[in-house]
Tab-separated table of C-alpha atoms and ligand atoms in Angstrom:
chain	number	residue	atom	x	y	z
A	85	MET	CA	47.986	-96.551	-27.294
A	86	LYS	CA	45.615	-96.377	-29.315
A	87	VAL	CA	44.682	-92.250	-30.536
A	88	LEU	CA	41.430	-91.206	-32.521
A	89	VAL	CA	42.363	-89.307	-34.608
A	90	THR	CA	39.434	-86.789	-36.712
A	91	GLY	CA	39.835	-85.971	-39.918
A	92	GLY	CA	42.404	-88.693	-40.218
A	93	LEU	CA	42.084	-89.234	-44.310
A	94	GLY	CA	42.475	-85.059	-44.970
A	95	PHE	CA	45.106	-83.055	-46.286
A	96	ILE	CA	47.081	-82.956	-41.935
A	97	GLY	CA	45.166	-85.461	-41.092
A	98	SER	CA	45.987	-88.501	-43.320
A	99	HIS	CA	50.351	-87.566	-43.299
A	100	THR	CA	49.766	-86.936	-39.050
A	101	VAL	CA	48.352	-90.958	-39.650
A	102	VAL	CA	51.633	-92.244	-40.840
A	103	GLU	CA	53.468	-90.995	-37.834
A	104	LEU	CA	51.777	-91.799	-35.327
A	105	GLN	CA	51.790	-94.894	-36.856
A	106	ASN	CA	55.198	-94.866	-37.839
A	107	LYS	CA	55.167	-94.599	-34.031
A	108	GLY	CA	53.710	-97.312	-32.879
A	109	PHE	CA	49.962	-95.662	-32.393
A	110	GLU	CA	47.429	-97.177	-32.718
A	111	VAL	CA	45.761	-95.159	-34.758
A	112	VAL	CA	41.619	-94.381	-35.055
A	113	ILE	CA	40.253	-93.234	-37.517
A	114	ILE	CA	36.741	-90.564	-38.166
A	115	ASP	CA	36.058	-88.780	-40.963
A	116	ASP	CA	32.796	-87.824	-42.987
A	117	CYS	CA	35.088	-87.357	-46.188
A	118	SER	CA	32.919	-84.278	-46.903
A	119	ASN	CA	36.245	-83.117	-48.503
A	120	SER	CA	38.449	-87.068	-48.906
A	121	ASP	CA	38.597	-90.170	-49.819
A	122	GLU	CA	39.208	-93.261	-48.937
A	123	ASN	CA	41.170	-94.610	-51.333
A	124	VAL	CA	43.925	-92.217	-49.093
A	125	LEU	CA	43.552	-95.375	-46.693
A	126	ASP	CA	45.792	-97.754	-49.010
A	127	GLY	CA	48.705	-94.852	-49.571
A	128	ILE	CA	48.805	-94.474	-45.509
A	129	LYS	CA	48.815	-99.081	-46.203
A	130	ALA	CA	51.018	-98.315	-47.879
A	131	ILE	CA	53.753	-96.369	-46.304
A	132	THR	CA	53.426	-97.760	-43.528
A	133	GLY	CA	52.394	-101.047	-43.877
A	134	LYS	CA	49.218	-100.744	-41.949
A	135	LYS	CA	45.409	-99.755	-42.563
A	136	PRO	CA	44.444	-97.582	-39.942
A	137	LEU	CA	40.875	-98.072	-38.208
A	138	TYR	CA	38.507	-95.935	-39.382
A	139	GLU	CA	35.748	-95.340	-39.287
A	140	LYS	CA	32.866	-92.708	-41.520
A	141	LEU	CA	31.116	-90.613	-38.846
A	142	ASP	CA	29.908	-87.099	-38.344
A	143	LEU	CA	30.530	-86.136	-35.816
A	144	LYS	CA	27.726	-83.057	-35.617
A	145	GLU	CA	25.401	-86.811	-35.098
A	146	LYS	CA	26.244	-86.493	-31.559
A	147	HIS	CA	25.177	-89.151	-30.641
A	148	LYS	CA	26.619	-91.573	-33.297
A	149	VAL	CA	29.481	-89.180	-31.358
A	150	GLU	CA	28.987	-90.778	-27.725
A	151	ASN	CA	28.822	-93.772	-28.997
A	152	PHE	CA	31.960	-93.922	-30.509
A	153	PHE	CA	33.573	-92.803	-27.284
A	154	GLN	CA	31.272	-96.329	-25.703
A	155	ARG	CA	32.800	-98.252	-28.563
A	156	TYR	CA	36.151	-96.717	-27.732
A	157	GLN	CA	37.370	-96.676	-24.418
A	158	ASP	CA	40.829	-98.024	-25.346
A	159	VAL	CA	41.540	-94.576	-26.259
A	160	ALA	CA	43.342	-92.014	-24.945
A	161	GLY	CA	44.533	-89.217	-27.155
A	162	VAL	CA	42.378	-87.672	-29.877
A	163	ILE	CA	43.101	-85.577	-32.483
A	164	HIS	CA	41.441	-82.934	-33.874
A	165	PHE	CA	41.261	-82.165	-37.619
A	166	ALA	CA	37.927	-82.335	-38.527
A	167	ALA	CA	36.696	-79.236	-39.921
A	168	SER	CA	35.053	-76.881	-42.683
A	169	LYS	CA	38.216	-74.668	-43.093
A	170	ALA	CA	37.234	-71.886	-46.551
A	171	VAL	CA	37.271	-69.110	-45.288
A	172	GLY	CA	35.714	-67.487	-48.572
A	173	GLU	CA	32.123	-70.066	-47.746
A	174	SER	CA	32.105	-69.058	-43.462
A	175	VAL	CA	31.667	-65.813	-44.930
A	176	GLU	CA	28.990	-67.229	-46.959
A	177	LYS	CA	26.996	-69.262	-44.443
A	178	PRO	CA	28.947	-68.867	-40.898
A	179	LEU	CA	26.153	-71.406	-39.562
A	180	LEU	CA	28.297	-74.016	-41.671
A	181	TYR	CA	30.885	-73.780	-39.981
A	182	TYR	CA	30.244	-72.636	-36.363
A	183	GLU	CA	28.940	-75.507	-36.706
A	184	ASN	CA	31.253	-77.898	-38.378
A	185	ASN	CA	34.126	-76.184	-36.281
A	186	ILE	CA	32.327	-76.023	-32.251
A	187	GLY	CA	29.651	-77.999	-32.436
A	188	THR	CA	31.514	-81.243	-33.370
A	189	LEU	CA	34.052	-79.929	-31.128
A	190	VAL	CA	31.858	-79.821	-28.050
A	191	TYR	CA	30.887	-82.895	-28.192
A	192	ILE	CA	34.026	-84.436	-28.490
A	193	LEU	CA	35.044	-82.495	-25.456
A	194	LYS	CA	32.355	-84.248	-23.520
A	195	GLU	CA	33.157	-86.988	-24.371
A	196	LEU	CA	36.910	-86.034	-22.804
A	197	CYS	CA	36.102	-85.202	-20.011
A	198	LYS	CA	33.586	-88.536	-18.946
A	199	LYS	CA	37.876	-90.354	-18.805
A	200	ASN	CA	39.562	-90.170	-16.229
A	201	LYS	CA	42.057	-88.831	-18.521
A	202	ALA	CA	43.433	-87.554	-21.506
A	203	SER	CA	44.812	-86.217	-24.765
A	204	PHE	CA	43.433	-83.841	-26.881
A	205	ILE	CA	45.434	-82.634	-29.689
A	206	PHE	CA	43.286	-78.928	-31.964
A	207	SER	CA	44.348	-78.049	-35.525
A	208	SER	CA	44.449	-74.453	-34.236
A	209	SER	CA	45.616	-70.827	-36.562
A	210	CYS	CA	47.718	-68.166	-37.800
A	211	THR	CA	44.639	-66.581	-38.116
A	212	VAL	CA	44.226	-66.013	-34.552
A	213	TYR	CA	46.982	-63.477	-34.939
A	214	GLY	CA	45.440	-61.277	-37.944
A	215	GLN	CA	48.530	-58.476	-39.063
A	216	ALA	CA	50.324	-59.162	-35.800
A	217	ASP	CA	52.865	-55.652	-34.971
A	218	LYS	CA	56.135	-57.643	-34.750
A	219	MET	CA	56.847	-60.317	-36.675
A	220	PRO	CA	58.502	-63.427	-36.389
A	221	ILE	CA	55.381	-64.055	-34.047
A	222	THR	CA	55.331	-65.269	-30.455
A	223	GLU	CA	52.446	-67.108	-29.037
A	224	ASP	CA	52.004	-64.240	-26.913
A	225	ALA	CA	51.068	-62.307	-29.399
A	226	PRO	CA	47.570	-60.491	-28.893
A	227	VAL	CA	44.455	-62.200	-30.991
A	228	LYS	CA	43.489	-60.317	-32.907
A	229	VAL	CA	39.766	-59.681	-33.672
A	230	ALA	CA	38.221	-62.779	-36.462
A	231	GLU	CA	38.774	-61.014	-40.080
A	232	SER	CA	36.514	-64.306	-40.734
A	233	PRO	CA	34.116	-67.000	-38.865
A	234	TYR	CA	36.247	-69.235	-40.405
A	235	GLY	CA	38.639	-67.944	-37.605
A	236	ASN	CA	36.717	-67.246	-35.201
A	237	THR	CA	35.996	-71.173	-34.593
A	238	LYS	CA	39.521	-71.811	-33.876
A	239	GLN	CA	40.124	-68.751	-31.573
A	240	MET	CA	36.613	-69.729	-29.620
A	241	GLY	CA	37.429	-73.136	-31.012
A	242	GLU	CA	41.105	-72.021	-28.268
A	243	GLU	CA	39.374	-70.409	-25.418
A	244	ILE	CA	36.177	-73.491	-25.591
A	245	ILE	CA	39.798	-75.841	-24.475
A	246	ALA	CA	41.437	-73.306	-21.793
A	247	ASP	CA	37.597	-72.920	-20.241
A	248	THR	CA	37.191	-76.241	-20.666
A	249	CYS	CA	40.720	-78.052	-18.450
A	250	LYS	CA	40.161	-75.474	-15.969
A	251	VAL	CA	37.750	-76.535	-14.904
A	252	THR	CA	39.480	-80.102	-16.113
A	253	PRO	CA	42.410	-81.566	-14.932
A	254	SER	CA	42.092	-84.888	-15.813
A	255	LEU	CA	42.116	-83.054	-19.549
A	256	ASN	CA	45.316	-82.262	-20.808
A	257	ALA	CA	45.134	-80.653	-24.000
A	258	ILE	CA	47.422	-78.542	-26.357
A	259	ALA	CA	46.208	-76.175	-29.212
A	260	LEU	CA	48.852	-75.709	-31.844
A	261	ARG	CA	48.905	-73.726	-34.675
A	262	TYR	CA	49.892	-73.284	-38.038
A	263	PHE	CA	51.245	-71.484	-41.145
A	264	ASN	CA	51.244	-72.035	-43.593
A	265	PRO	CA	51.148	-75.736	-44.808
A	266	MET	CA	52.006	-77.295	-47.586
A	267	GLY	CA	53.685	-80.221	-49.486
A	268	ALA	CA	52.871	-84.257	-49.704
A	269	HIS	CA	54.021	-87.080	-48.423
A	270	PRO	CA	57.592	-88.425	-49.553
A	271	SER	CA	56.011	-91.364	-50.891
A	272	GLY	CA	53.974	-89.679	-53.601
A	273	GLU	CA	51.780	-92.310	-51.800
A	274	ILE	CA	49.333	-89.176	-49.949
A	275	GLY	CA	49.650	-85.802	-51.185
A	276	GLU	CA	46.694	-82.582	-50.433
A	277	LEU	CA	43.427	-82.733	-52.526
A	278	PRO	CA	42.076	-79.867	-53.511
A	279	ILE	CA	37.902	-79.947	-54.470
A	280	GLY	CA	37.246	-77.324	-56.968
A	281	VAL	CA	39.054	-74.530	-57.761
A	282	PRO	CA	42.195	-74.488	-54.475
A	283	GLN	CA	42.075	-71.446	-52.820
A	284	ASN	CA	45.690	-71.609	-51.150
A	285	LEU	CA	49.094	-70.455	-53.296
A	286	VAL	CA	51.048	-73.452	-53.819
A	287	PRO	CA	47.508	-76.386	-55.147
A	288	PHE	CA	47.074	-72.985	-56.974
A	289	ILE	CA	51.415	-72.888	-58.505
A	290	THR	CA	51.613	-76.945	-58.896
A	291	GLN	CA	48.058	-77.009	-60.878
A	292	THR	CA	48.937	-73.717	-62.917
A	293	GLY	CA	52.091	-76.100	-64.259
A	294	ILE	CA	50.592	-79.010	-64.746
A	295	GLY	CA	48.256	-76.830	-67.632
A	296	LEU	CA	44.814	-77.444	-64.733
A	297	ARG	CA	44.965	-73.417	-64.496
A	298	ASP	CA	45.645	-71.263	-67.181
A	299	GLN	CA	47.530	-68.885	-65.250
A	300	LEU	CA	48.428	-67.875	-61.123
A	301	SER	CA	46.858	-64.864	-60.556
A	302	VAL	CA	49.106	-62.649	-57.246
A	303	PHE	CA	47.353	-61.045	-55.503
A	304	GLY	CA	48.979	-57.586	-55.437
A	305	ASP	CA	52.114	-56.878	-55.536
A	306	ASP	CA	52.347	-53.283	-53.516
A	307	TYR	CA	52.117	-54.457	-50.137
A	308	PRO	CA	55.726	-52.915	-47.909
A	309	THR	CA	57.175	-56.150	-48.176
A	310	PRO	CA	60.533	-56.752	-50.562
A	311	ASP	CA	59.338	-57.823	-53.805
A	312	GLY	CA	55.501	-56.005	-52.910
A	313	THR	CA	54.207	-58.938	-52.457
A	314	CYS	CA	52.944	-61.017	-49.399
A	315	ILE	CA	55.384	-62.756	-46.584
A	316	ARG	CA	54.069	-66.368	-45.355
A	317	ASP	CA	55.289	-68.552	-43.251
A	318	TYR	CA	54.769	-72.829	-45.693
A	319	ILE	CA	55.273	-75.851	-43.777
A	320	TYR	CA	56.026	-78.955	-44.547
A	321	VAL	CA	53.109	-81.538	-44.435
A	322	VAL	CA	55.242	-83.372	-42.697
A	323	ASP	CA	57.028	-81.787	-40.412
A	324	LEU	CA	53.854	-80.129	-39.119
A	325	ALA	CA	52.525	-84.083	-38.892
A	326	LYS	CA	55.614	-84.868	-36.623
A	327	ALA	CA	55.177	-81.274	-34.674
A	328	HIS	CA	51.597	-83.931	-33.904
A	329	VAL	CA	52.879	-86.698	-32.660
A	330	VAL	CA	55.525	-84.794	-30.221
A	331	ALA	CA	52.849	-82.280	-29.048
A	332	LEU	CA	50.780	-85.568	-28.217
A	333	GLU	CA	53.715	-87.714	-26.233
A	334	ARG	CA	54.418	-84.633	-24.669
A	335	LEU	CA	50.880	-84.783	-23.510
A	336	MET	CA	51.145	-88.886	-22.017
A	337	ASN	CA	53.093	-88.518	-21.044
A	338	GLU	CA	52.981	-85.532	-18.815
A	339	LYS	CA	56.052	-83.550	-19.212
A	340	ASN	CA	52.908	-80.338	-19.984
A	341	GLU	CA	53.192	-77.325	-17.612
A	342	SER	CA	49.704	-76.834	-17.558
A	343	ASN	CA	47.035	-78.468	-18.884
A	344	PHE	CA	45.978	-75.906	-21.991
A	345	GLU	CA	48.819	-75.376	-23.985
A	346	VAL	CA	49.775	-73.456	-27.108
A	347	PHE	CA	52.150	-73.788	-30.074
A	348	ASN	CA	53.535	-71.735	-33.094
A	349	VAL	CA	54.174	-74.657	-36.067
A	350	GLY	CA	56.380	-72.348	-38.727
A	351	THR	CA	58.900	-73.170	-39.717
A	352	GLY	CA	60.460	-69.085	-38.593
A	353	THR	CA	61.408	-67.828	-42.417
A	354	GLY	CA	58.882	-66.359	-44.349
A	355	SER	CA	59.461	-66.259	-48.332
A	356	SER	CA	56.966	-63.968	-50.568
A	357	VAL	CA	54.160	-65.023	-52.938
A	358	LEU	CA	56.768	-64.852	-55.825
A	359	GLU	CA	59.657	-66.715	-54.415
A	360	ALA	CA	56.856	-69.285	-53.775
A	361	ILE	CA	56.692	-69.328	-57.806
A	362	LYS	CA	60.648	-69.258	-58.346
A	363	SER	CA	61.507	-71.928	-56.547
A	364	PHE	CA	58.553	-74.185	-57.635
A	365	GLU	CA	60.041	-73.121	-61.631
A	366	LYS	CA	63.944	-73.759	-59.608
A	367	VAL	CA	61.822	-77.654	-59.247
A	368	SER	CA	59.343	-78.139	-62.499
A	369	GLY	CA	62.750	-76.360	-64.711
A	370	ARG	CA	58.444	-75.467	-65.869
A	371	LYS	CA	58.176	-70.646	-66.461
A	372	LEU	CA	54.337	-70.292	-64.251
A	373	ASN	CA	52.240	-68.431	-66.209
A	374	TYR	CA	51.509	-65.640	-64.083
A	375	LYS	CA	49.955	-62.398	-63.515
A	376	ILE	CA	50.214	-60.364	-61.422
A	377	VAL	CA	45.862	-58.527	-60.189
A	378	ASP	CA	43.739	-56.753	-57.321
A	379	ARG	CA	44.912	-57.720	-53.556
A	380	ARG	CA	42.462	-60.690	-52.288
A	381	PRO	CA	40.610	-58.864	-49.284
A	382	GLY	CA	41.243	-59.466	-46.227
A	383	ASP	CA	45.268	-60.534	-47.051
A	384	ILE	CA	47.731	-59.724	-44.104
A	385	THR	CA	50.821	-58.281	-46.064
A	386	SER	CA	52.968	-60.373	-43.240
A	387	ALA	CA	52.703	-63.201	-41.498
A	388	TYR	CA	55.976	-66.328	-40.622
A	389	ALA	CA	56.808	-66.878	-36.233
A	390	ASP	CA	59.242	-67.589	-34.152
A	391	THR	CA	59.184	-70.769	-33.081
A	392	THR	CA	61.815	-70.797	-30.565
A	393	LYS	CA	59.030	-72.204	-28.167
A	394	ALA	CA	57.893	-74.775	-30.760
A	395	ASN	CA	61.740	-76.155	-30.298
A	396	LYS	CA	63.284	-75.400	-27.041
A	397	VAL	CA	59.931	-77.035	-25.587
A	398	LEU	CA	58.377	-80.014	-27.889
A	399	GLY	CA	61.797	-80.905	-28.889
A	400	TRP	CA	60.367	-79.928	-32.530
A	401	LYS	CA	61.978	-77.970	-35.198
A	402	ALA	CA	61.438	-77.635	-38.929
A	403	GLU	CA	63.913	-79.821	-41.445
A	404	TYR	CA	62.023	-79.936	-44.766
A	405	THR	CA	62.499	-75.613	-46.911
A	406	LEU	CA	60.286	-74.216	-49.082
A	407	GLU	CA	62.084	-75.289	-52.015
A	408	GLU	CA	61.996	-79.467	-50.985
A	409	ALA	CA	58.359	-79.084	-49.767
A	410	MET	CA	56.922	-77.670	-53.390
A	411	ASN	CA	59.560	-80.173	-55.122
A	412	TYR	CA	57.659	-82.667	-52.500
A	413	ALA	CA	54.051	-80.880	-54.208
A	414	TRP	CA	55.487	-81.120	-58.298
A	415	ILE	CA	55.319	-84.951	-57.645
A	416	TRP	CA	52.266	-84.930	-56.158
A	417	GLU	CA	50.029	-82.537	-58.767
A	418	GLN	CA	52.201	-85.866	-61.357
A	419	LYS	CA	51.337	-87.872	-59.722
A	420	ILE	CA	47.780	-87.343	-59.411
A	421	ARG	CA	47.536	-86.290	-62.888
A	422	ASP	CA	49.345	-88.944	-64.439
B	608	UD1	C1	43.872	-68.970	-45.961
B	608	UD1	C2	43.521	-68.484	-44.625
B	608	UD1	C3	44.220	-68.706	-43.225
B	608	UD1	C4	43.414	-70.153	-42.794
B	608	UD1	C5	44.620	-70.625	-44.120
B	608	UD1	C6	44.436	-72.079	-44.631
B	608	UD1	C7	43.194	-66.076	-46.073
B	608	UD1	C8	42.810	-64.847	-45.488
B	608	UD1	N1	42.927	-67.161	-44.990
B	608	UD1	O1	45.325	-68.084	-45.476
B	608	UD1	O2	43.004	-68.160	-42.729
B	608	UD1	O3	44.058	-70.657	-42.198
B	608	UD1	O4	44.459	-69.989	-46.139
B	608	UD1	O5	45.303	-73.340	-45.205
B	608	UD1	O6	41.579	-66.714	-46.347
B	608	UD1	N2	47.737	-66.439	-52.774
B	608	UD1	C9	47.768	-65.321	-54.478
B	608	UD1	N3	46.940	-66.516	-55.312
B	608	UD1	C10	46.382	-67.505	-55.185
B	608	UD1	C11	46.211	-67.572	-53.767
B	608	UD1	C12	46.915	-67.044	-52.909
B	608	UD1	O7	49.067	-64.339	-55.202
B	608	UD1	O8	45.380	-67.939	-55.740
B	608	UD1	C13	48.867	-65.519	-52.228
B	608	UD1	C14	47.039	-64.846	-51.060
B	608	UD1	O9	47.780	-63.810	-51.584
B	608	UD1	C15	48.802	-64.566	-49.475
B	608	UD1	C16	49.680	-66.134	-50.662
B	608	UD1	O10	49.241	-66.206	-51.210
B	608	UD1	O11	49.959	-63.482	-49.757
B	608	UD1	C17	49.146	-67.340	-49.429
B	608	UD1	O12	48.255	-67.981	-49.592
B	608	UD1	P1	46.466	-69.262	-49.080
B	608	UD1	O13	47.273	-70.236	-49.473
B	608	UD1	O14	45.175	-68.503	-49.762
B	608	UD1	O15	47.249	-68.585	-47.715
B	608	UD1	P2	45.994	-67.778	-46.199
B	608	UD1	O16	45.811	-66.251	-47.489
B	608	UD1	O17	47.594	-67.362	-45.484
């Protein structure tokens, strides 16, 4: 079975390519390298023994997308990671986000609608829930007004897929709503490669730990949580990658109950920023230089997943703890700074 992985050189994409190849899928990657590196292909080969097919292509170029699907008629499924994901940047450049994240989604769906049968997995985010009223968050929690154009592209993306599936019985899709992905492959061959100053907590922690940044700013300790810092559900990237493979197999084996389904992908456990820092200090044996500063605008207090649906329906469960994931994130950070 040939599977197209867009954004397959990126953080979650590359880990998913590894899990797909481990399961015997033949993978073709499309990536424009705007936030990734072709060396990732060597990392994937080192782990799986096989270099995936790869095309450097900008999905915004519609005719190139059409041409790709003409050349690869045997692509039976698509896992669509390629997207821009910086919340702040999306506020500054909304049209860039709508073009990158929505335009490209439409082009791919148009091609899949031409097929007799197609499976599609979409990278969505827990950001669609905003500050949910109840914890843990179930999939039927209301989708809140998006805080940013980035968040809006995830909500709109899900709606576009749902509308398309409604009138296209040959198209089967799953949206995976990720909580907070982190970590790196246990082999140390692939991991997160943030360009510039990381916006996300875990790469900022490991970069501070290694001495690349002076200090981590903890954004607020006056939230209504046990230690005052925000709570998130940190999901190990290999666990998350495996969820994609299971979701794809569900569609390919026609086990899905409707032709558009949504699943939370998290651990079900919430951890505070201070707990994440403690876990780093434990695995690294180093003290982390951090300082409590003002809240970051737009941050929600707490978000962690109810994973019952993914556990029962997909038969998938996160296996790694925050500490194990942090350990691999730290091994990776040390390796790339070597
Ligand atoms: C953010 C996005 C989310 C997106 C996800 C992608 C926002 C509000 N949300 O999630 O839409 O899907 O990234 O990865 O931007 N923190 C610090 N210091 C730092 C960095 C983070 O204290 O230097 C704290 C934050 O306040 C938050 C937690 O760490 O409580 C996690 O932050 P982050 O990794 O940026 O993820 P989210 O904000 O949950």
